Coordinates of N, CA and C in Angstrom, one line a residue:
M193 N -2.5 20.5 9.3 CA -1.8 19.2 9.6 C -1.0 18.9 8.4
S194 N 0.3 18.5 8.7 CA 1.2 18.1 7.6 C 0.8 16.7 7.0
P195 N 1.1 16.5 5.8 CA 0.7 15.2 5.2 C 1.4 14.0 5.9
I196 N 0.7 12.9 5.9 CA 1.2 11.6 6.5 C 2.2 11.0 5.5
H197 N 3.4 10.7 5.9 CA 4.4 10.1 5.1 C 4.2 8.6 4.9
V198 N 4.0 8.3 3.6 CA 3.6 6.9 3.2 C 4.7 6.2 2.4
A199 N 4.7 4.9 2.7 CA 5.6 4.0 1.9 C 4.6 3.0 1.2
I200 N 4.8 2.7 0.0 CA 4.0 1.7 -0.7 C 4.9 0.4 -0.8
V201 N 4.3 -0.7 -0.4 CA 5.0 -2.0 -0.5 C 4.4 -2.7 -1.7
G202 N 5.2 -3.1 -2.6 CA 4.7 -3.9 -3.8 C 4.3 -3.1 -5.0
L203 N 4.8 -1.9 -5.2 CA 4.6 -1.2 -6.4 C 5.5 -1.7 -7.4
S204 N 5.0 -2.5 -8.4 CA 5.9 -3.3 -9.3 C 6.0 -2.6 -10.6
S205 N 7.2 -2.7 -11.1 CA 7.5 -2.1 -12.5 C 7.1 -3.2 -13.6
S206 N 6.8 -4.4 -13.2 CA 6.6 -5.4 -14.2 C 5.2 -6.1 -14.1
A207 N 4.5 -5.9 -13.0 CA 3.2 -6.6 -12.9 C 2.2 -6.0 -13.9
K208 N 1.3 -6.8 -14.4 CA 0.3 -6.4 -15.3 C -0.8 -5.5 -14.7
V209 N -1.3 -6.0 -13.5 CA -2.3 -5.3 -12.8 C -2.0 -5.4 -11.3
T210 N -2.0 -4.2 -10.6 CA -1.8 -4.2 -9.2 C -2.6 -3.1 -8.6
W211 N -3.0 -3.3 -7.4 CA -3.7 -2.2 -6.7 C -2.8 -1.0 -6.4
A212 N -1.5 -1.3 -6.2 CA -0.6 -0.3 -5.9 C -0.5 0.7 -7.1
A213 N -0.4 0.2 -8.3 CA -0.3 1.0 -9.5 C -1.6 1.6 -10.0
D214 N -2.7 0.8 -9.8 CA -4.0 1.1 -10.4 C -4.9 1.9 -9.5
A215 N -4.6 1.9 -8.2 CA -5.5 2.6 -7.3 C -4.7 3.5 -6.3
H216 N -3.8 2.9 -5.6 CA -3.1 3.7 -4.5 C -2.2 4.8 -5.1
L217 N -1.4 4.5 -6.0 CA -0.5 5.5 -6.5 C -1.2 6.7 -7.2
P218 N -2.2 6.4 -8.0 CA -2.9 7.6 -8.6 C -3.5 8.5 -7.5
Y219 N -4.1 7.9 -6.5 CA -4.7 8.7 -5.4 C -3.6 9.5 -4.7
L220 N -2.5 8.8 -4.3 CA -1.5 9.5 -3.6 C -0.8 10.6 -4.4
L221 N -0.8 10.5 -5.7 CA -0.2 11.6 -6.5 C -1.2 12.6 -7.0
S222 N -2.5 12.4 -6.7 CA -3.5 13.4 -7.1 C -3.5 14.6 -6.2
S223 N -4.1 15.7 -6.6 CA -4.0 16.9 -5.8 C -4.8 16.7 -4.5
F224 N -5.8 15.9 -4.5 CA -6.6 15.6 -3.2 C -5.7 14.7 -2.3
G225 N -5.1 13.7 -2.9 CA -4.3 12.8 -2.1 C -3.1 13.5 -1.5
K226 N -2.5 14.5 -2.2 CA -1.3 15.2 -1.7 C -1.6 16.1 -0.6
K227 N -2.9 16.4 -0.4 CA -3.3 17.3 0.7 C -3.2 16.5 2.0
H228 N -3.2 15.2 1.9 CA -3.3 14.3 3.1 C -2.1 13.4 3.3
Y229 N -1.4 13.1 2.2 CA -0.3 12.1 2.2 C 0.8 12.5 1.3
Q230 N 2.0 12.1 1.7 CA 3.2 12.3 0.8 C 3.9 10.9 0.7
L231 N 4.1 10.5 -0.6 CA 4.8 9.3 -0.9 C 6.3 9.5 -0.6
V232 N 6.8 8.8 0.3 CA 8.3 9.0 0.7 C 9.1 7.8 0.4
A233 N 8.5 6.6 0.2 CA 9.3 5.4 0.1 C 8.6 4.3 -0.6
L234 N 9.4 3.4 -1.2 CA 8.9 2.1 -1.8 C 9.6 1.0 -1.2
L235 N 8.9 -0.1 -1.0 CA 9.6 -1.4 -0.5 C 9.2 -2.4 -1.5
N236 N 10.2 -3.1 -2.1 CA 9.9 -4.2 -3.0 C 10.8 -5.4 -2.5
S237 N 10.9 -6.4 -3.3 CA 11.7 -7.6 -3.0 C 13.2 -7.3 -2.9
S238 N 13.6 -6.2 -3.6 CA 15.0 -5.7 -3.5 C 15.0 -4.2 -3.7
T239 N 16.1 -3.6 -3.3 CA 16.2 -2.2 -3.5 C 16.2 -1.9 -5.0
Q240 N 16.8 -2.8 -5.8 CA 16.8 -2.6 -7.3 C 15.4 -2.6 -7.9
A241 N 14.5 -3.5 -7.3 CA 13.2 -3.6 -7.8 C 12.4 -2.3 -7.4
A242 N 12.7 -1.8 -6.2 CA 12.1 -0.5 -5.8 C 12.6 0.7 -6.7
E243 N 13.8 0.7 -7.0 CA 14.4 1.7 -7.9 C 13.8 1.6 -9.3
A244 N 13.6 0.4 -9.8 CA 12.9 0.2 -11.1 C 11.5 0.7 -11.1
A245 N 10.8 0.5 -10.0 CA 9.4 1.0 -9.9 C 9.4 2.5 -9.9
K246 N 10.4 3.1 -9.2 CA 10.5 4.6 -9.2 C 10.6 5.1 -10.6
K247 N 11.5 4.5 -11.3 CA 11.7 4.9 -12.7 C 10.5 4.7 -13.6
T248 N 9.9 3.5 -13.5 CA 8.7 3.2 -14.3 C 7.6 4.2 -14.1
F249 N 7.4 4.6 -12.8 CA 6.2 5.4 -12.5 C 6.7 6.9 -12.4
N250 N 7.9 7.2 -12.8 CA 8.4 8.6 -12.8 C 8.2 9.3 -11.5
L251 N 8.7 8.6 -10.4 CA 8.6 9.2 -9.1 C 9.8 10.0 -8.8
P252 N 9.6 11.0 -7.9 CA 10.7 11.9 -7.6 C 11.9 11.2 -7.0
S253 N 13.1 11.7 -7.2 CA 14.3 11.1 -6.8 C 14.4 11.0 -5.3
D254 N 13.7 11.9 -4.6 CA 13.8 11.8 -3.1 C 12.9 10.7 -2.5
V255 N 12.1 10.0 -3.3 CA 11.4 8.8 -2.8 C 12.4 7.7 -2.5
K256 N 12.5 7.2 -1.3 CA 13.5 6.2 -0.9 C 13.1 4.9 -1.4
A257 N 14.1 4.0 -1.7 CA 13.9 2.7 -2.2 C 14.4 1.7 -1.2
Y258 N 13.6 0.7 -0.8 CA 14.0 -0.3 0.2 C 13.8 -1.7 -0.4
G259 N 14.6 -2.6 0.1 CA 14.4 -4.0 -0.3 C 14.3 -4.9 1.0
D260 N 14.2 -4.2 2.1 CA 14.2 -5.0 3.4 C 13.2 -4.4 4.3
P261 N 12.2 -5.1 4.8 CA 11.1 -4.6 5.7 C 11.6 -4.0 7.0
A262 N 12.7 -4.6 7.5 CA 13.2 -4.1 8.8 C 13.8 -2.7 8.6
T263 N 14.6 -2.5 7.6 CA 15.2 -1.2 7.3 C 14.1 -0.2 7.1
L264 N 13.1 -0.5 6.3 CA 12.0 0.4 6.1 C 11.3 0.8 7.5
A265 N 11.1 -0.2 8.3 CA 10.4 0.0 9.6 C 11.3 1.0 10.5
A266 N 12.6 0.9 10.3 CA 13.5 1.8 11.1 C 13.5 3.2 10.6
D267 N 13.0 3.5 9.5 CA 13.0 4.9 8.9 C 12.0 5.7 9.7
P268 N 12.4 6.7 10.5 CA 11.5 7.5 11.3 C 10.7 8.5 10.4
D269 N 11.0 8.6 9.1 CA 10.2 9.5 8.3 C 8.9 8.9 7.7
I270 N 8.7 7.6 8.0 CA 7.6 6.9 7.4 C 6.5 6.6 8.5
G271 N 5.3 7.1 8.3 CA 4.2 6.9 9.2 C 3.2 5.9 8.9
L272 N 3.1 5.5 7.6 CA 2.1 4.6 7.1 C 2.6 3.8 6.0
L273 N 2.3 2.5 6.1 CA 2.7 1.5 5.0 C 1.4 1.2 4.3
V274 N 1.4 1.2 3.0 CA 0.3 0.7 2.1 C 0.8 -0.6 1.5
V275 N 0.3 -1.7 1.9 CA 0.8 -3.0 1.5 C 0.0 -3.7 0.4
C276 N 0.6 -3.9 -0.7 CA 0.0 -4.4 -1.9 C 0.8 -5.6 -2.4
T277 N 0.9 -6.6 -1.7 CA 1.7 -7.8 -2.1 C 0.9 -9.0 -2.0
R278 N 1.6 -10.1 -2.4 CA 0.9 -11.4 -2.2 C 0.6 -11.7 -0.8
V279 N -0.5 -12.3 -0.5 CA -0.9 -12.5 0.9 C 0.1 -13.4 1.7
D280 N 0.8 -14.2 1.0 CA 1.8 -15.0 1.8 C 3.0 -14.3 2.3
V281 N 3.2 -13.0 1.9 CA 4.2 -12.2 2.5 C 3.8 -11.0 3.3
H282 N 2.5 -10.9 3.4 CA 1.9 -9.8 4.2 C 2.6 -9.7 5.6
A283 N 2.5 -10.9 6.3 CA 3.0 -10.9 7.7 C 4.5 -10.5 7.8
S284 N 5.3 -11.1 7.0 CA 6.8 -10.8 7.1 C 7.1 -9.4 6.7
V285 N 6.3 -8.8 5.8 CA 6.5 -7.4 5.4 C 6.1 -6.4 6.5
V286 N 4.9 -6.6 7.1 CA 4.4 -5.6 8.1 C 4.8 -5.8 9.5
E287 N 5.3 -7.0 9.9 CA 5.7 -7.3 11.2 C 6.7 -6.2 11.8
P288 N 7.8 -5.9 11.1 CA 8.7 -5.0 11.7 C 8.1 -3.6 11.8
S289 N 7.2 -3.2 10.9 CA 6.6 -1.8 11.0 C 5.6 -1.8 12.1
L290 N 4.8 -2.8 12.3 CA 3.9 -2.9 13.4 C 4.6 -2.8 14.8
K291 N 5.7 -3.5 14.9 CA 6.5 -3.4 16.1 C 7.1 -2.1 16.3
A292 N 7.4 -1.3 15.2 CA 7.9 0.0 15.3 C 6.8 1.1 15.5
G293 N 5.6 0.6 15.6 CA 4.5 1.5 15.9 C 3.9 2.3 14.7
K294 N 4.2 1.8 13.5 CA 3.7 2.5 12.3 C 2.3 2.0 12.0
A295 N 1.5 2.8 11.3 CA 0.2 2.5 10.9 C 0.4 1.6 9.6
V296 N -0.5 0.7 9.4 CA -0.4 -0.2 8.2 C -1.8 -0.3 7.5
Y297 N -1.8 -0.2 6.2 CA -3.0 -0.4 5.4 C -2.6 -1.7 4.6
I298 N -3.3 -2.8 4.8 CA -3.0 -4.0 4.1 C -4.2 -4.4 3.2
E299 N -3.9 -4.7 2.0 CA -4.9 -5.2 1.1 C -5.5 -6.5 1.6
W300 N -6.7 -6.8 1.4 CA -7.4 -8.0 1.8 C -6.9 -9.2 1.0
P301 N -6.7 -10.3 1.6 CA -6.9 -10.7 3.0 C -5.7 -10.3 3.9
L302 N -5.9 -10.2 5.2 CA -4.8 -9.8 6.1 C -3.6 -10.8 5.9
T303 N -3.8 -12.1 6.1 CA -2.8 -13.1 6.0 C -3.4 -14.4 5.4
Q304 N -2.6 -15.4 5.3 CA -3.1 -16.6 4.8 C -3.8 -17.5 5.8
D305 N -3.7 -17.2 7.1 CA -4.5 -18.0 8.0 C -4.7 -17.2 9.3
V306 N -5.6 -17.8 10.1 CA -6.1 -17.1 11.3 C -5.0 -16.9 12.3
A307 N -4.2 -17.9 12.5 CA -3.1 -17.8 13.5 C -2.1 -16.7 13.2
T308 N -1.7 -16.6 12.0 CA -0.8 -15.5 11.6 C -1.5 -14.2 11.7
S309 N -2.7 -14.1 11.4 CA -3.5 -12.8 11.5 C -3.6 -12.4 13.0
L310 N -3.9 -13.3 13.9 CA -4.0 -13.0 15.3 C -2.6 -12.6 15.8
N311 N -1.6 -13.2 15.4 CA -0.2 -12.8 15.8 C 0.1 -11.4 15.4
L312 N -0.3 -11.0 14.2 CA -0.1 -9.6 13.8 C -0.8 -8.6 14.6
T313 N -2.0 -9.0 15.0 CA -2.8 -8.0 15.8 C -2.2 -7.8 17.2
K314 N -1.4 -8.8 17.7 CA -0.8 -8.6 19.0 C 0.5 -7.8 18.9
L315 N 1.0 -7.5 17.7 CA 2.3 -6.8 17.5 C 2.1 -5.3 17.6
S316 N 1.0 -4.8 17.3 CA 0.8 -3.4 17.2 C 0.5 -2.8 18.5
S317 N 1.2 -1.7 18.8 CA 1.0 -0.9 20.0 C -0.3 -0.2 20.0
N318 N -0.8 0.1 18.8 CA -2.0 0.8 18.6 C -2.8 0.2 17.4
P319 N -3.5 -0.9 17.6 CA -4.1 -1.6 16.5 C -5.2 -0.8 15.8
R320 N -5.7 0.3 16.4 CA -6.7 1.1 15.8 C -6.2 2.0 14.7
N321 N -4.8 2.1 14.6 CA -4.3 2.9 13.5 C -4.0 2.2 12.2
S322 N -4.5 0.9 12.1 CA -4.2 0.1 10.9 C -5.6 -0.4 10.4
I323 N -5.5 -0.8 9.1 CA -6.8 -1.2 8.5 C -6.5 -2.3 7.4
I324 N -7.5 -3.1 7.2 CA -7.5 -4.1 6.1 C -8.4 -3.5 5.0
G325 N -7.9 -3.4 3.8 CA -8.7 -2.7 2.8 C -9.3 -3.7 1.8
L326 N -10.5 -3.3 1.3 CA -11.2 -4.0 0.2 C -11.5 -3.0 -0.9
Q327 N -11.0 -3.2 -2.0 CA -11.1 -2.3 -3.1 C -12.2 -2.8 -4.2
G328 N -13.1 -3.6 -3.8 CA -14.0 -4.1 -4.8 C -14.7 -3.0 -5.6
R329 N -15.0 -1.9 -5.0 CA -15.7 -0.8 -5.7 C -14.8 -0.2 -6.8
V330 N -13.5 -0.3 -6.7 CA -12.7 0.3 -7.8 C -11.9 -0.8 -8.6
A331 N -12.4 -2.1 -8.5 CA -11.8 -3.1 -9.3 C -12.2 -2.8 -10.8
P332 N -11.2 -3.1 -11.7 CA -11.5 -2.8 -13.1 C -12.8 -3.4 -13.6
I333 N -13.1 -4.7 -13.2 CA -14.3 -5.3 -13.7 C -15.6 -4.6 -13.1
T334 N -15.5 -4.2 -11.8 CA -16.6 -3.5 -11.2 C -16.8 -2.1 -11.9
L335 N -15.8 -1.4 -12.2 CA -15.9 -0.1 -12.9 C -16.5 -0.3 -14.3
R336 N -16.1 -1.4 -15.0 CA -16.6 -1.6 -16.3 C -18.1 -1.9 -16.3
I337 N -18.5 -2.8 -15.3 CA -19.9 -3.1 -15.2 C -20.7 -1.9 -14.9
K338 N -20.2 -1.0 -14.0 CA -20.9 0.2 -13.6 C -21.0 1.1 -14.8
D339 N -20.0 1.2 -15.6 CA -20.0 2.0 -16.8 C -21.1 1.4 -17.8
L340 N -21.1 0.1 -18.0 CA -22.1 -0.5 -18.9 C -23.6 -0.2 -18.4
L341 N -23.7 -0.4 -17.1 CA -25.1 -0.2 -16.5 C -25.6 1.2 -16.6
F342 N -24.7 2.2 -16.3 CA -25.2 3.5 -16.2 C -25.0 4.4 -17.4
T343 N -24.2 4.0 -18.4 CA -24.1 4.8 -19.6 C -25.0 4.4 -20.7
N344 N -25.6 3.2 -20.5 CA -26.5 2.7 -21.6 C -28.0 2.8 -21.2
T345 N -28.3 3.6 -20.2 CA -29.7 3.7 -19.7 C -30.4 4.9 -20.3

């Protein structure tokens, strides 16, 4: 099976801490991650911001840079979005991709309110191909506590 083509939404060149940079990107670029996924695009608030992230994280030149969710959704080469943005923009970022039938992985929480969340669930032609993720087990504070508990025994 060929790797699933992934776009990361919200990989920032300037944020101090983000799930995109601290968890998703390292996995996608790892040898294990590359067996299953191929990073093909970034979506940020502008194309320039996506290009800056490509440069900051030393990503290949063939990774596409987008600044508009609708344009990203229209790209037939993208099968999965990994969304790591502020919750108030989750809906506007994923709506075009859900309508286009793409799978979406959204960082918790899904949206800022129940009505918006329910609306998103109605947009997907296959709601079982998307997920809301919780990364508590890989949060920096959780990893540090685990380290303290298990290395000092």
